Coordinates of C-alpha atoms in Angstrom, one line a residue:
Chain Z
M144 CA 27.5 -2.7 7.9
V145 CA 25.2 -0.3 5.9
N146 CA 27.1 2.5 7.5
D147 CA 30.3 1.0 6.4
V148 CA 29.2 0.7 2.8
L149 CA 27.8 4.2 2.7
N150 CA 31.2 5.4 4.0
K151 CA 33.0 3.7 1.2
I152 CA 30.6 5.0 -1.4
S153 CA 31.1 8.5 -0.2
L154 CA 34.9 7.9 -0.4
S155 CA 34.4 6.7 -4.0
V156 CA 32.4 9.8 -4.9
Q157 CA 35.2 11.9 -3.4
T158 CA 37.8 10.1 -5.6
F159 CA 35.5 10.4 -8.6
R160 CA 35.3 14.2 -8.0
T161 CA 39.0 14.7 -7.6
H162 CA 39.7 12.9 -10.8
R163 CA 36.7 13.9 -12.9
L164 CA 38.2 13.7 -16.4
R165 CA 40.1 10.5 -15.6
S166 CA 37.1 8.8 -14.1
F167 CA 34.9 9.8 -17.0
L168 CA 37.4 8.5 -19.6
T169 CA 37.7 5.3 -17.6
A170 CA 34.0 4.8 -17.6
L171 CA 33.7 5.6 -21.3
G172 CA 34.3 2.0 -22.4
I173 CA 31.4 0.9 -20.2
I174 CA 29.3 3.8 -21.3
I175 CA 29.7 2.9 -25.0
G176 CA 29.2 -0.8 -24.4
V177 CA 26.1 -0.5 -22.3
S178 CA 24.5 2.2 -24.5
T179 CA 25.0 0.2 -27.7
V180 CA 23.5 -2.9 -26.1
I181 CA 20.5 -1.0 -24.7
A182 CA 19.8 0.8 -28.0
I183 CA 20.0 -2.3 -30.1
L184 CA 18.1 -4.5 -27.7
S185 CA 15.3 -2.0 -27.5
L186 CA 15.2 -1.9 -31.3
I187 CA 15.1 -5.6 -31.6
E188 CA 12.5 -5.8 -29.0
G189 CA 10.4 -3.2 -30.9
L190 CA 10.8 -5.3 -34.1
N191 CA 9.8 -8.5 -32.2
R192 CA 6.7 -6.8 -30.9
S193 CA 5.6 -5.6 -34.2
V194 CA 6.2 -8.9 -35.9
A195 CA 4.3 -10.7 -33.1
E196 CA 1.4 -8.3 -33.7
Q197 CA 1.5 -9.0 -37.4
I198 CA 1.5 -12.7 -36.9
Q199 CA -1.4 -12.3 -34.5
S200 CA -3.2 -10.2 -37.1
I201 CA -3.2 -12.9 -39.8
G202 CA -5.7 -14.7 -37.6
S203 CA -5.0 -16.1 -34.3
D204 CA -3.9 -19.7 -33.8
L205 CA -4.1 -20.8 -37.4
V206 CA -2.7 -24.2 -38.4
F207 CA -1.3 -24.5 -42.0
L208 CA -1.3 -27.8 -43.9
S209 CA 0.9 -27.8 -47.0
K210 CA 2.8 -30.1 -49.3
S211 CA 6.1 -28.3 -48.9
P212 CA 7.6 -26.8 -45.7
I213 CA 7.1 -23.1 -45.1
V214 CA 10.8 -22.5 -44.9
L215 CA 13.3 -24.9 -46.4
A216 CA 15.5 -25.6 -43.5
G217 CA 18.8 -27.0 -44.7
P218 CA 19.2 -29.2 -47.7
Q219 CA 15.9 -30.9 -48.5
N220 CA 15.1 -33.1 -51.4
I221 CA 12.9 -31.1 -53.7
E222 CA 12.3 -34.1 -55.8
E223 CA 10.9 -35.9 -52.8
I224 CA 8.6 -33.0 -52.1
A225 CA 7.4 -32.8 -55.7
N226 CA 6.5 -36.5 -55.7
R227 CA 4.3 -36.2 -52.6
P228 CA 0.5 -36.4 -53.3
D229 CA -1.1 -33.0 -53.9
L230 CA -3.5 -31.6 -51.3
T231 CA -7.0 -31.1 -52.7
P232 CA -10.2 -29.1 -51.8
D233 CA -11.6 -32.5 -50.8
D234 CA -8.9 -32.8 -48.1
A235 CA -10.0 -29.4 -46.8
L236 CA -13.6 -30.7 -46.7
A237 CA -12.6 -33.8 -44.8
I238 CA -10.5 -31.7 -42.4
S239 CA -13.4 -29.3 -41.7
E240 CA -15.4 -32.2 -40.4
L241 CA -12.9 -33.1 -37.7
P242 CA -14.2 -32.4 -34.2
S243 CA -11.5 -29.9 -33.2
V244 CA -11.7 -27.9 -36.4
E245 CA -13.9 -24.8 -36.9
I246 CA -13.1 -24.0 -40.5
A247 CA -10.7 -25.5 -43.1
I248 CA -10.3 -23.9 -46.5
P249 CA -8.2 -24.8 -49.5
D250 CA -5.8 -22.0 -50.5
I251 CA -3.9 -21.8 -53.7
S252 CA -2.0 -18.9 -55.2
Q253 CA 0.2 -17.6 -58.0
R254 CA 1.9 -14.3 -58.5
L255 CA 0.8 -12.1 -61.5
N256 CA 3.7 -10.1 -62.8
K257 CA 1.4 -7.4 -64.0
L258 CA -2.2 -6.4 -63.5
K259 CA -3.7 -3.7 -65.6
Y260 CA -6.8 -1.6 -65.6
R261 CA -7.0 0.9 -68.4
D262 CA -3.8 3.0 -68.1
K263 CA -2.9 1.9 -64.6
E264 CA -0.7 -1.0 -63.8
I265 CA 0.6 -2.8 -60.7
A266 CA 3.1 -5.6 -60.3
N267 CA 3.4 -8.8 -58.3
V268 CA -0.2 -9.2 -57.5
R269 CA -1.0 -12.4 -55.7
I270 CA -4.1 -14.2 -57.0
R271 CA -5.6 -16.5 -54.5
G272 CA -8.1 -19.3 -55.0
T273 CA -10.1 -20.2 -52.0
T274 CA -13.6 -20.4 -50.6
E275 CA -16.1 -17.9 -49.1
K276 CA -14.7 -18.6 -45.7
F277 CA -11.3 -17.1 -46.5
S278 CA -12.2 -13.8 -44.8
S279 CA -13.3 -15.4 -41.5
V280 CA -10.2 -17.6 -41.3
N281 CA -7.9 -14.7 -42.0
N282 CA -9.6 -12.0 -40.0
R283 CA -10.4 -10.0 -43.1
F284 CA -13.3 -7.6 -43.5
I285 CA -15.0 -6.4 -46.6
E286 CA -15.0 -2.6 -46.6
S287 CA -17.1 -2.0 -49.7
G288 CA -19.2 -4.3 -51.9
R289 CA -19.6 -7.9 -50.8
D290 CA -17.6 -11.0 -50.3
F291 CA -18.2 -13.9 -52.6
T292 CA -20.5 -16.7 -51.5
K293 CA -20.7 -20.4 -51.4
D294 CA -22.9 -20.1 -54.5
D295 CA -20.2 -18.2 -56.3
V296 CA -17.8 -21.1 -55.5
T297 CA -20.1 -23.9 -56.6
H298 CA -21.0 -22.1 -59.8
R299 CA -17.4 -21.2 -60.7
R300 CA -18.4 -17.5 -61.0
S301 CA -15.7 -15.2 -62.3
V302 CA -15.8 -12.8 -59.3
C303 CA -13.2 -11.5 -57.0
A304 CA -12.6 -9.5 -53.8
I305 CA -9.5 -7.3 -54.0
G306 CA -7.0 -6.0 -51.4
S307 CA -6.9 -2.3 -50.6
Y308 CA -3.5 -1.9 -52.4
V309 CA -5.1 -3.0 -55.6
A310 CA -8.1 -0.8 -55.1
K311 CA -6.0 2.2 -54.3
N312 CA -3.6 1.9 -57.2
L313 CA -5.8 0.7 -60.0
F314 CA -8.9 2.7 -59.0
P315 CA -7.6 5.8 -57.3
D316 CA -10.6 8.0 -58.2
E317 CA -13.5 5.6 -58.5
S318 CA -15.1 2.7 -56.7
P319 CA -13.7 -0.6 -58.0
V320 CA -16.9 -2.5 -57.2
G321 CA -18.5 -3.6 -60.4
K322 CA -15.5 -3.1 -62.6
E323 CA -13.9 -5.9 -64.5
L324 CA -10.2 -7.1 -64.5
N325 CA -8.6 -9.2 -67.1
V326 CA -6.4 -12.1 -66.0
R327 CA -4.9 -14.4 -68.5
G328 CA -7.7 -13.7 -70.9
H329 CA -10.4 -14.2 -68.3
R330 CA -12.6 -11.4 -67.3
I331 CA -13.2 -11.1 -63.5
K332 CA -15.8 -8.9 -61.9
I333 CA -14.8 -7.1 -58.7
I334 CA -17.5 -7.5 -56.1
G335 CA -15.8 -6.4 -52.9
V336 CA -12.8 -4.6 -51.4
H337 CA -11.0 -5.8 -48.3
R338 CA -10.1 -3.5 -45.5
E339 CA -6.4 -2.7 -45.3
K340 CA -4.3 -5.4 -43.6
G341 CA -0.8 -4.0 -43.6
A342 CA 2.5 -5.8 -44.3
F343 CA 3.7 -9.1 -42.9
L344 CA 7.4 -9.6 -42.7
G345 CA 7.8 -6.8 -45.2
Q346 CA 5.2 -8.2 -47.7
S347 CA 2.1 -6.3 -48.4
M348 CA -1.0 -8.3 -47.5
D349 CA -3.2 -6.0 -49.5
N350 CA -1.7 -6.6 -53.0
M351 CA -4.0 -9.5 -53.8
L352 CA -7.0 -10.8 -55.6
V353 CA -9.2 -13.4 -53.9
I354 CA -11.3 -15.6 -56.2
P355 CA -13.3 -18.9 -55.8
Y356 CA -10.9 -21.8 -56.2
T357 CA -13.2 -23.4 -58.7
F358 CA -12.6 -20.4 -61.0
Y359 CA -8.9 -20.4 -60.2
E360 CA -8.7 -23.9 -61.6
K361 CA -10.2 -22.5 -64.8
I362 CA -7.6 -19.8 -65.1
Y363 CA -4.8 -22.2 -64.2
P364 CA -5.9 -25.6 -65.5
S365 CA -2.4 -27.1 -64.8
R366 CA 0.2 -25.6 -62.6
G367 CA 3.2 -26.8 -64.6
E368 CA 5.3 -29.9 -64.6
S369 CA 8.7 -28.8 -63.4
V370 CA 9.9 -30.2 -60.1
F371 CA 9.8 -26.8 -58.6
E372 CA 6.2 -26.1 -59.8
R373 CA 5.0 -29.5 -58.6
A374 CA 6.7 -29.0 -55.2
F375 CA 5.5 -25.5 -54.4
F376 CA 2.5 -24.5 -56.6
G377 CA -0.3 -26.7 -55.2
Y378 CA -3.0 -26.3 -52.7
S379 CA -2.4 -25.7 -49.1
I380 CA -5.1 -25.8 -46.4
D381 CA -5.7 -23.1 -43.8
I382 CA -7.3 -24.5 -40.7
K383 CA -8.9 -22.5 -37.9
P384 CA -9.2 -24.7 -34.8
K385 CA -12.0 -24.4 -32.3
K386 CA -11.0 -22.4 -29.2
G387 CA -8.0 -23.7 -27.4
Q388 CA -7.7 -26.8 -29.6
V389 CA -4.5 -26.0 -31.6
E390 CA -2.7 -29.1 -30.2
R391 CA -5.5 -31.4 -30.9
V392 CA -6.0 -30.1 -34.4
T393 CA -2.4 -30.9 -35.4
D394 CA -2.8 -34.4 -34.1
E395 CA -6.2 -35.0 -35.7
V396 CA -5.1 -33.6 -39.1
R397 CA -1.9 -35.6 -39.1
E398 CA -3.8 -38.8 -38.4
L399 CA -6.5 -38.0 -41.0
M400 CA -4.0 -37.1 -43.7
R401 CA -1.9 -40.2 -43.1
R402 CA -5.0 -42.2 -43.5
R403 CA -6.1 -40.4 -46.7
H404 CA -2.6 -40.8 -48.1
R405 CA -2.5 -44.5 -47.0
L406 CA 0.8 -44.1 -45.3
P407 CA 2.1 -47.2 -43.4
F408 CA 3.1 -46.4 -39.8
D409 CA 6.8 -46.6 -40.6
K410 CA 6.7 -43.9 -43.3
K411 CA 7.3 -40.2 -42.5
D412 CA 4.6 -37.6 -43.1
D413 CA 4.2 -36.6 -46.8
F414 CA 2.8 -33.2 -45.8
E415 CA 3.8 -30.3 -43.5
L416 CA 1.9 -29.0 -40.6
G417 CA 2.7 -25.5 -39.4
T418 CA 1.3 -23.2 -36.7
Q419 CA 1.7 -19.5 -36.0
Q420 CA 3.9 -20.5 -33.1
M421 CA 6.3 -22.0 -35.7
L422 CA 6.2 -18.9 -37.8
M423 CA 7.2 -17.0 -34.7
E424 CA 9.9 -19.4 -34.1
I425 CA 11.3 -19.1 -37.6
Y426 CA 11.4 -15.4 -37.2
Q427 CA 13.1 -15.7 -33.8
N428 CA 15.7 -18.0 -35.3
I429 CA 16.5 -15.3 -37.8
T430 CA 16.8 -12.5 -35.3
R431 CA 18.7 -14.7 -32.8
V432 CA 21.8 -14.5 -35.1
G433 CA 21.7 -10.8 -34.9
F434 CA 21.1 -11.0 -31.2
I435 CA 24.2 -13.2 -30.7
A436 CA 26.3 -10.9 -32.8
I437 CA 25.3 -7.9 -30.6
V438 CA 25.9 -9.8 -27.4
A439 CA 29.4 -10.6 -28.7
I440 CA 30.1 -7.0 -29.6
A441 CA 28.8 -5.9 -26.3
A442 CA 30.9 -8.4 -24.5
I443 CA 34.0 -7.2 -26.2
S444 CA 33.3 -3.6 -25.4
L445 CA 32.6 -4.4 -21.8
V446 CA 35.9 -6.3 -21.6
V447 CA 37.7 -3.4 -23.0
G448 CA 35.9 -1.1 -20.6
G449 CA 36.7 -3.5 -17.8
I450 CA 40.4 -3.4 -18.7
G451 CA 40.3 0.4 -18.6
I452 CA 38.9 0.2 -15.1
M453 CA 41.5 -2.3 -14.0
N454 CA 44.2 -0.1 -15.4
I455 CA 43.1 3.0 -13.7
M456 CA 42.5 1.2 -10.4
L457 CA 46.1 -0.1 -10.5
V458 CA 47.3 3.5 -11.1
S459 CA 45.0 4.6 -8.2
V460 CA 46.4 1.9 -5.9
A461 CA 50.0 3.0 -6.7
E462 CA 49.2 6.7 -6.2
R463 CA 47.5 6.0 -2.9
T464 CA 50.1 3.6 -1.5
R465 CA 50.8 6.0 1.4
E466 CA 47.1 6.5 2.1
I467 CA 46.8 2.7 2.3
G468 CA 49.7 2.6 4.7
I469 CA 48.2 5.2 6.9
R470 CA 44.8 3.5 6.9
K471 CA 46.4 0.2 7.8
A472 CA 48.4 1.9 10.6
V473 CA 45.3 3.2 12.2
G474 CA 43.6 -0.1 12.1
A475 CA 42.2 -0.9 8.6
S476 CA 42.3 -4.6 7.9
N477 CA 43.1 -6.1 4.6
Q478 CA 39.4 -6.7 4.2
N479 CA 38.6 -3.0 4.8
I480 CA 41.1 -1.9 2.1
L481 CA 39.9 -4.6 -0.3
S482 CA 36.3 -3.6 0.0
Q483 CA 37.2 0.1 -0.3
F484 CA 38.9 -0.3 -3.6
L485 CA 36.3 -2.8 -4.8
V486 CA 33.5 -0.4 -4.0
E487 CA 35.4 2.2 -5.9
S488 CA 35.7 0.2 -9.1
V489 CA 32.1 -1.0 -8.9
F490 CA 31.1 2.5 -8.4
L491 CA 33.1 3.6 -11.4
A492 CA 31.6 0.9 -13.5
L493 CA 28.1 1.6 -12.3
V494 CA 28.4 5.3 -13.1
G495 CA 29.4 4.2 -16.6
G496 CA 26.5 1.8 -16.7
V497 CA 23.9 4.3 -15.6
I498 CA 25.2 6.9 -18.1
G499 CA 25.3 4.1 -20.8
I500 CA 21.7 3.1 -20.0
L501 CA 20.4 6.7 -20.3
L502 CA 22.4 7.3 -23.5
G503 CA 21.2 4.0 -25.0
L504 CA 17.6 4.9 -24.3
L505 CA 18.1 8.3 -25.8
L506 CA 19.7 6.7 -28.9
A507 CA 16.9 4.2 -29.3
W508 CA 14.4 7.0 -29.0
L509 CA 16.2 9.1 -31.6
I510 CA 16.4 6.2 -34.0
S511 CA 12.7 5.5 -33.6
I512 CA 12.0 9.1 -34.4
V513 CA 14.1 9.4 -37.5
S514 CA 13.5 5.9 -38.9
P515 CA 10.5 3.6 -39.3
L516 CA 12.0 1.2 -36.6
K517 CA 10.1 1.2 -33.4
A518 CA 12.0 0.9 -30.1
S519 CA 10.5 -0.8 -27.1
V520 CA 12.2 -0.6 -23.8
S521 CA 11.8 -3.2 -21.1
F522 CA 12.8 -3.1 -17.5
W523 CA 14.9 -6.2 -17.9
M524 CA 17.2 -4.3 -20.3
V525 CA 17.9 -1.6 -17.7
L526 CA 18.5 -4.3 -15.2
L527 CA 20.8 -6.1 -17.6
G528 CA 22.9 -3.0 -18.2
F529 CA 23.1 -2.4 -14.5
G530 CA 24.0 -6.0 -13.7
F531 CA 26.6 -6.2 -16.4
S532 CA 28.4 -3.1 -15.4
A533 CA 28.4 -4.1 -11.8
A534 CA 29.8 -7.5 -12.8
V535 CA 32.6 -5.8 -14.8
G536 CA 33.4 -3.6 -11.9
I537 CA 33.8 -6.5 -9.6
F538 CA 35.6 -8.7 -12.0
F539 CA 38.1 -6.1 -13.1
G540 CA 38.3 -4.4 -9.7
I541 CA 39.2 -7.5 -7.7
Y542 CA 42.8 -7.7 -8.8
P543 CA 43.8 -4.1 -8.1
A544 CA 41.8 -4.2 -4.8
R545 CA 43.7 -7.4 -3.7
R546 CA 46.9 -5.7 -4.6
A547 CA 46.0 -2.7 -2.4
A548 CA 44.9 -5.0 0.5
G549 CA 48.1 -7.0 0.3
L550 CA 50.5 -4.0 0.7
N551 CA 52.8 -4.2 3.6
P552 CA 51.9 -1.2 5.9
I553 CA 55.6 -0.3 6.6
E554 CA 56.6 -0.3 2.9
A555 CA 53.4 1.6 2.1
L556 CA 54.1 4.2 4.7
R557 CA 57.7 4.7 3.3
Y558 CA 56.5 5.0 -0.2
E559 CA 57.0 8.4 -1.7
Chain Y
M196 CA 54.8 -6.8 38.8
T197 CA 54.5 -3.5 40.4
K198 CA 51.0 -2.9 41.6
G199 CA 48.8 -0.9 39.3
R200 CA 51.4 -1.0 36.5
E201 CA 50.6 -4.1 34.5
T202 CA 52.6 -5.2 31.6
I203 CA 51.0 -4.3 28.3
C204 CA 53.7 -5.4 25.8
R205 CA 56.3 -8.0 26.3
A206 CA 58.9 -8.7 23.6
L207 CA 61.2 -11.7 24.1
D208 CA 64.4 -12.2 22.1
I209 CA 63.0 -10.4 19.0
H210 CA 64.9 -10.9 15.7
K211 CA 64.0 -9.2 12.5
T212 CA 65.8 -9.9 9.2
Y213 CA 64.6 -8.3 6.0
W214 CA 65.9 -8.4 2.5
R215 CA 67.1 -5.3 0.7
G216 CA 67.5 -6.7 -2.8
K217 CA 69.8 -9.7 -2.3
V218 CA 71.3 -8.5 0.9
A219 CA 69.9 -9.8 4.2
V220 CA 69.7 -7.0 6.8
Q221 CA 69.6 -8.0 10.4
A222 CA 67.7 -5.1 11.9
L223 CA 67.1 -6.7 15.3
R224 CA 69.2 -9.5 16.8
G225 CA 67.5 -10.4 20.0
V226 CA 65.7 -7.6 21.8
T227 CA 63.8 -8.2 25.0
L228 CA 61.7 -5.4 26.2
E229 CA 58.7 -4.8 28.4
I230 CA 56.3 -1.9 28.4
R231 CA 54.0 -1.2 31.3
T232 CA 51.1 1.1 31.9
N233 CA 52.1 4.8 32.1
D234 CA 55.7 4.1 30.9
Y235 CA 57.4 6.9 29.1
V236 CA 60.1 5.2 27.1
S237 CA 62.6 6.7 24.6
I238 CA 64.3 4.3 22.2
M239 CA 67.5 5.9 21.0
G240 CA 70.1 4.9 18.5
A241 CA 71.9 5.9 15.4
S242 CA 70.2 5.4 12.1
G243 CA 70.3 1.8 11.1
S244 CA 70.3 0.7 14.7
G245 CA 67.0 -1.0 14.3
K246 CA 64.9 1.4 16.5
S247 CA 62.3 2.0 13.8
T248 CA 62.0 -1.7 13.2
L249 CA 61.5 -2.3 16.8
I250 CA 58.7 0.2 17.2
H251 CA 57.0 -1.2 14.1
I252 CA 57.0 -4.7 15.6
L253 CA 55.9 -3.4 19.0
S254 CA 53.0 -1.6 17.3
C255 CA 52.0 -4.6 15.2
L256 CA 52.8 -2.9 11.9
D257 CA 55.4 -5.5 11.3
T258 CA 56.0 -9.1 12.6
P259 CA 59.3 -10.5 14.0
T260 CA 61.2 -13.2 12.1
K261 CA 62.1 -14.8 15.4
G262 CA 61.2 -14.3 19.0
E263 CA 57.9 -13.9 20.9
Y264 CA 55.9 -10.9 21.3
F265 CA 53.0 -10.8 23.8
L266 CA 50.2 -8.3 24.0
E267 CA 48.6 -8.6 27.4
D268 CA 49.8 -12.2 27.6
K269 CA 48.5 -13.1 24.1
L270 CA 51.0 -14.2 21.5
V271 CA 50.9 -11.8 18.6
S272 CA 52.4 -14.2 16.1
S273 CA 49.2 -16.3 16.3
Y274 CA 47.2 -13.3 15.2
T275 CA 45.3 -13.2 11.9
D276 CA 45.5 -10.1 9.7
A277 CA 42.2 -8.9 11.0
E278 CA 43.3 -9.3 14.6
L279 CA 46.5 -7.4 13.9
A280 CA 44.5 -4.6 12.4
G281 CA 42.2 -4.7 15.4
A282 CA 45.3 -4.4 17.7
R283 CA 46.6 -1.4 15.8
N284 CA 43.2 0.1 16.0
M285 CA 42.3 -0.5 19.6
F286 CA 45.6 -1.0 21.4
F287 CA 47.9 1.5 19.8
G288 CA 48.1 5.0 18.5
F289 CA 50.9 6.0 16.2
V290 CA 52.6 9.3 15.5
F291 CA 54.9 9.5 12.5
Q292 CA 57.8 11.7 11.7
S293 CA 56.1 12.9 8.5
F294 CA 52.7 13.4 10.2
S295 CA 51.0 10.9 7.7
L296 CA 47.7 12.6 7.5
L297 CA 45.4 12.0 4.6
P298 CA 45.7 15.2 2.5
R299 CA 42.1 15.2 1.2
L300 CA 40.5 14.9 4.6
T301 CA 39.9 17.7 7.1
A302 CA 41.6 17.7 10.5
I303 CA 38.5 16.3 12.2
D304 CA 38.1 13.5 9.6
N305 CA 41.8 12.6 9.9
V306 CA 41.4 12.4 13.6
A307 CA 38.2 10.3 13.3
L308 CA 39.9 7.8 10.9
P309 CA 40.7 5.1 13.6
L310 CA 37.1 5.4 14.9
V311 CA 35.8 4.6 11.3
Y312 CA 37.6 1.3 11.5
A313 CA 36.5 0.7 15.0
G314 CA 32.9 0.9 13.8
V315 CA 31.9 4.0 15.7
K316 CA 28.9 5.9 14.4
K317 CA 29.5 9.1 12.6
R318 CA 28.0 11.4 15.2
D319 CA 30.0 9.9 18.0
R320 CA 33.1 10.0 15.8
N321 CA 32.7 13.7 15.2
Q322 CA 32.0 14.5 18.8
R323 CA 35.0 12.6 20.1
S324 CA 37.4 13.9 17.5
A325 CA 36.3 17.5 18.0
E326 CA 36.7 17.2 21.7
I327 CA 40.3 15.9 21.4
L328 CA 41.2 18.6 18.8
K329 CA 39.9 21.2 21.2
K330 CA 41.9 19.8 24.1
I331 CA 45.1 19.8 22.0
G332 CA 44.5 23.5 21.0
L333 CA 43.2 23.1 17.5
G334 CA 39.6 23.9 18.2
D335 CA 39.6 26.5 15.4
R336 CA 41.3 24.2 12.9
I337 CA 38.7 21.4 12.8
N338 CA 37.8 21.9 9.2
H339 CA 41.2 22.7 7.8
R340 CA 43.0 20.3 5.5
P341 CA 46.7 19.4 6.2
N342 CA 48.0 21.7 3.5
E343 CA 46.3 24.6 5.2
M344 CA 48.1 24.0 8.5
S345 CA 51.6 24.4 9.8
G346 CA 53.9 21.5 10.5
G347 CA 53.3 21.8 14.3
E348 CA 49.5 21.9 13.8
C349 CA 49.7 18.8 11.5
Q350 CA 51.7 16.9 14.1
R351 CA 49.1 17.9 16.8
V352 CA 46.3 16.5 14.5
A353 CA 48.4 13.3 14.2
I354 CA 48.7 13.1 18.0
A355 CA 44.9 13.7 18.4
R356 CA 44.4 10.8 15.9
A357 CA 46.7 8.6 18.0
L358 CA 44.7 9.5 21.1
V359 CA 41.2 9.3 19.8
N360 CA 40.6 5.6 20.3
T361 CA 42.0 5.8 23.9
P362 CA 44.8 3.4 23.1
K363 CA 46.9 1.6 25.7
V364 CA 50.2 2.7 24.1
I365 CA 51.1 5.6 21.9
F366 CA 54.0 5.1 19.7
A367 CA 55.9 8.0 18.2
D368 CA 58.5 7.6 15.5
E369 CA 60.8 10.8 15.5
P370 CA 57.7 13.0 16.2
T371 CA 59.8 16.2 16.1
G372 CA 62.0 15.2 13.2
N373 CA 60.3 17.4 10.7
L374 CA 59.8 20.4 13.0
D375 CA 61.9 23.3 14.0
S376 CA 63.2 23.2 17.6
K377 CA 60.6 25.6 19.0
T378 CA 57.6 23.7 17.6
G379 CA 59.4 20.4 18.5
S380 CA 59.5 21.3 22.1
E381 CA 55.8 22.3 22.0
I382 CA 55.1 18.9 20.7
M383 CA 57.2 17.3 23.4
E384 CA 55.3 19.2 26.1
I385 CA 52.1 17.7 24.7
F386 CA 53.6 14.2 25.1
D387 CA 54.7 15.1 28.6
R388 CA 51.2 16.1 29.4
I389 CA 49.7 13.0 27.9
V390 CA 51.9 10.8 30.1
E391 CA 50.9 12.9 33.2
E392 CA 47.3 12.1 32.4
G393 CA 48.2 8.4 32.7
N394 CA 48.9 7.4 29.1
T395 CA 51.8 5.2 28.0
V396 CA 54.2 6.6 25.4
V397 CA 57.0 4.9 23.5
M398 CA 59.1 7.2 21.4
V399 CA 61.9 6.6 18.9
T400 CA 64.4 9.4 18.5
H401 CA 68.0 10.1 17.9
D402 CA 67.9 13.5 19.6
S403 CA 69.0 13.3 23.2
N404 CA 67.1 16.5 24.1
V405 CA 63.9 14.8 23.0
A406 CA 64.9 11.5 24.7
S407 CA 65.5 13.3 28.0
H408 CA 61.8 14.0 28.4
A409 CA 61.3 10.2 28.9
K410 CA 61.5 8.5 32.2
K411 CA 63.3 5.6 30.7
I412 CA 65.8 5.5 27.8
V413 CA 66.6 2.4 25.9
S414 CA 69.5 2.7 23.6
L415 CA 69.9 0.4 20.6
K416 CA 73.0 -0.4 18.7
D417 CA 73.3 -2.8 15.8
G418 CA 70.0 -4.5 16.6
L419 CA 70.7 -5.1 20.2
I420 CA 69.9 -3.2 23.4
D421 CA 72.9 -1.3 24.5
G422 CA 71.7 0.2 27.8
E423 CA 68.6 1.1 29.7

């Protein structure tokens, strides 16, 4: 049996050698299809990995409580969201006393169009009002100076810790600690600088000002009365669960918040609970579309490649009619002939597949060198490329092979 | 039955009709024939007499439309495709007018072809094929391809291929048809020798010189046996 298969493979190699150019052109469809898929899959995988790392880096296993959903999925009634009760620092306090919760902090923010220091200016700075526990919830570290304290929060002190982007761009040549910034007519003293955090989903995490929420309320006494402002500009609450308690936290927080909002059991939640898992899922939903498009393109190119193989196999069967007749005359059964041609088409497809895999890896590697995209290759991709090309070889090889096997030996022998 | 000469093939009232376009051709119209061990039979007839069709049916390359054909008392019409292939492989060797060697294979690989389908291991295949080629006088041509050999040499390779699986009957369809008369008679000497060694040969020819080598001549006319 093994002997038999080896025999047929060596026959296929022989045919391949005799018709080098033709075989290569035939395999080209598969080569292009497989290499595109491998290249793009490894780039997507690379992207997935770096996003997963980024999501991890915000702080592991955080749970977010907010008035509005993180992402508006489909048509949602903004009016309804705006009319929900606001979340408050008191809610954060109550949540932090739940048994499964380690820390819960209020978190409110606005974007500043401009922030100036002397002749330097930066845009789109996020100003964030929260408590002294912000850093430990978000895995942030103070690189120079100090973080603000509980005392700073209770006494509404006008102090802030700044992100590394702000420090680098407003204070390129000096230490920012001790300097004062001006926000909407309020002077804020810089007491600390955060260590660089990188970007999350393309947004810099370092272009921000972190201040006590009590002081934030002084800068922004009201957040505006438009539906949009009411819906999206309030407090949210960042919750860090105790180890391994993410599931329990969501249940406990939901129960607590429904009680605090006095929701009857038949009413839906008037707040949104999100986890990092959900963030990951949102991201995956976005990439899935791209993924499906690629699979579709790949499928088309593999079908085209497969038709190429079928075509050339039919030519091959016609060319070798006499050979088939001779083989049958000396004792080859239909089964023998069928498997010989099937092995040949699978071999052809696999040669294409292997070249395609190598080419795809090369392509991914080249792209990751010349662009910021990172490629990540997994074994399953190689396996997938291999499996797909084998499947194409079988599927498109079966018809020509059956045609060869079904030839009448007498007619085949007479064929010129 | 004569002792020691058992019947190998028994054809009873064989008919064969095939279609050439829309015209039905009655190639055989009731042929009854028996082949026994160590027979040396020539089937003669003009072209179109049905002699090739007959030999194809006898060698299981084709099946009759009507009539019964027994191989060692087994009815061939009940054979599956795989059994027919097996019969062609184990029971018969076939020598064609046009040699019918695979052009890309060397002499030894061509000879070994039936052994491939018989499932013989490569080493044994090569050994047996080389032996037969040597015996038939082609010991120095083992690794030559058909296009590097003369017609006579090609036909000898084909005979070696027919013999390699020690078949019960060797069929030859105009084995000298593509050869000059000198080479032709060399080939016929080989057939004579094969029969002397105890083999069974059935040959189709329209050349009475060739037919005269046989011990028995069956002449065919219009799909019927005309004389034995």
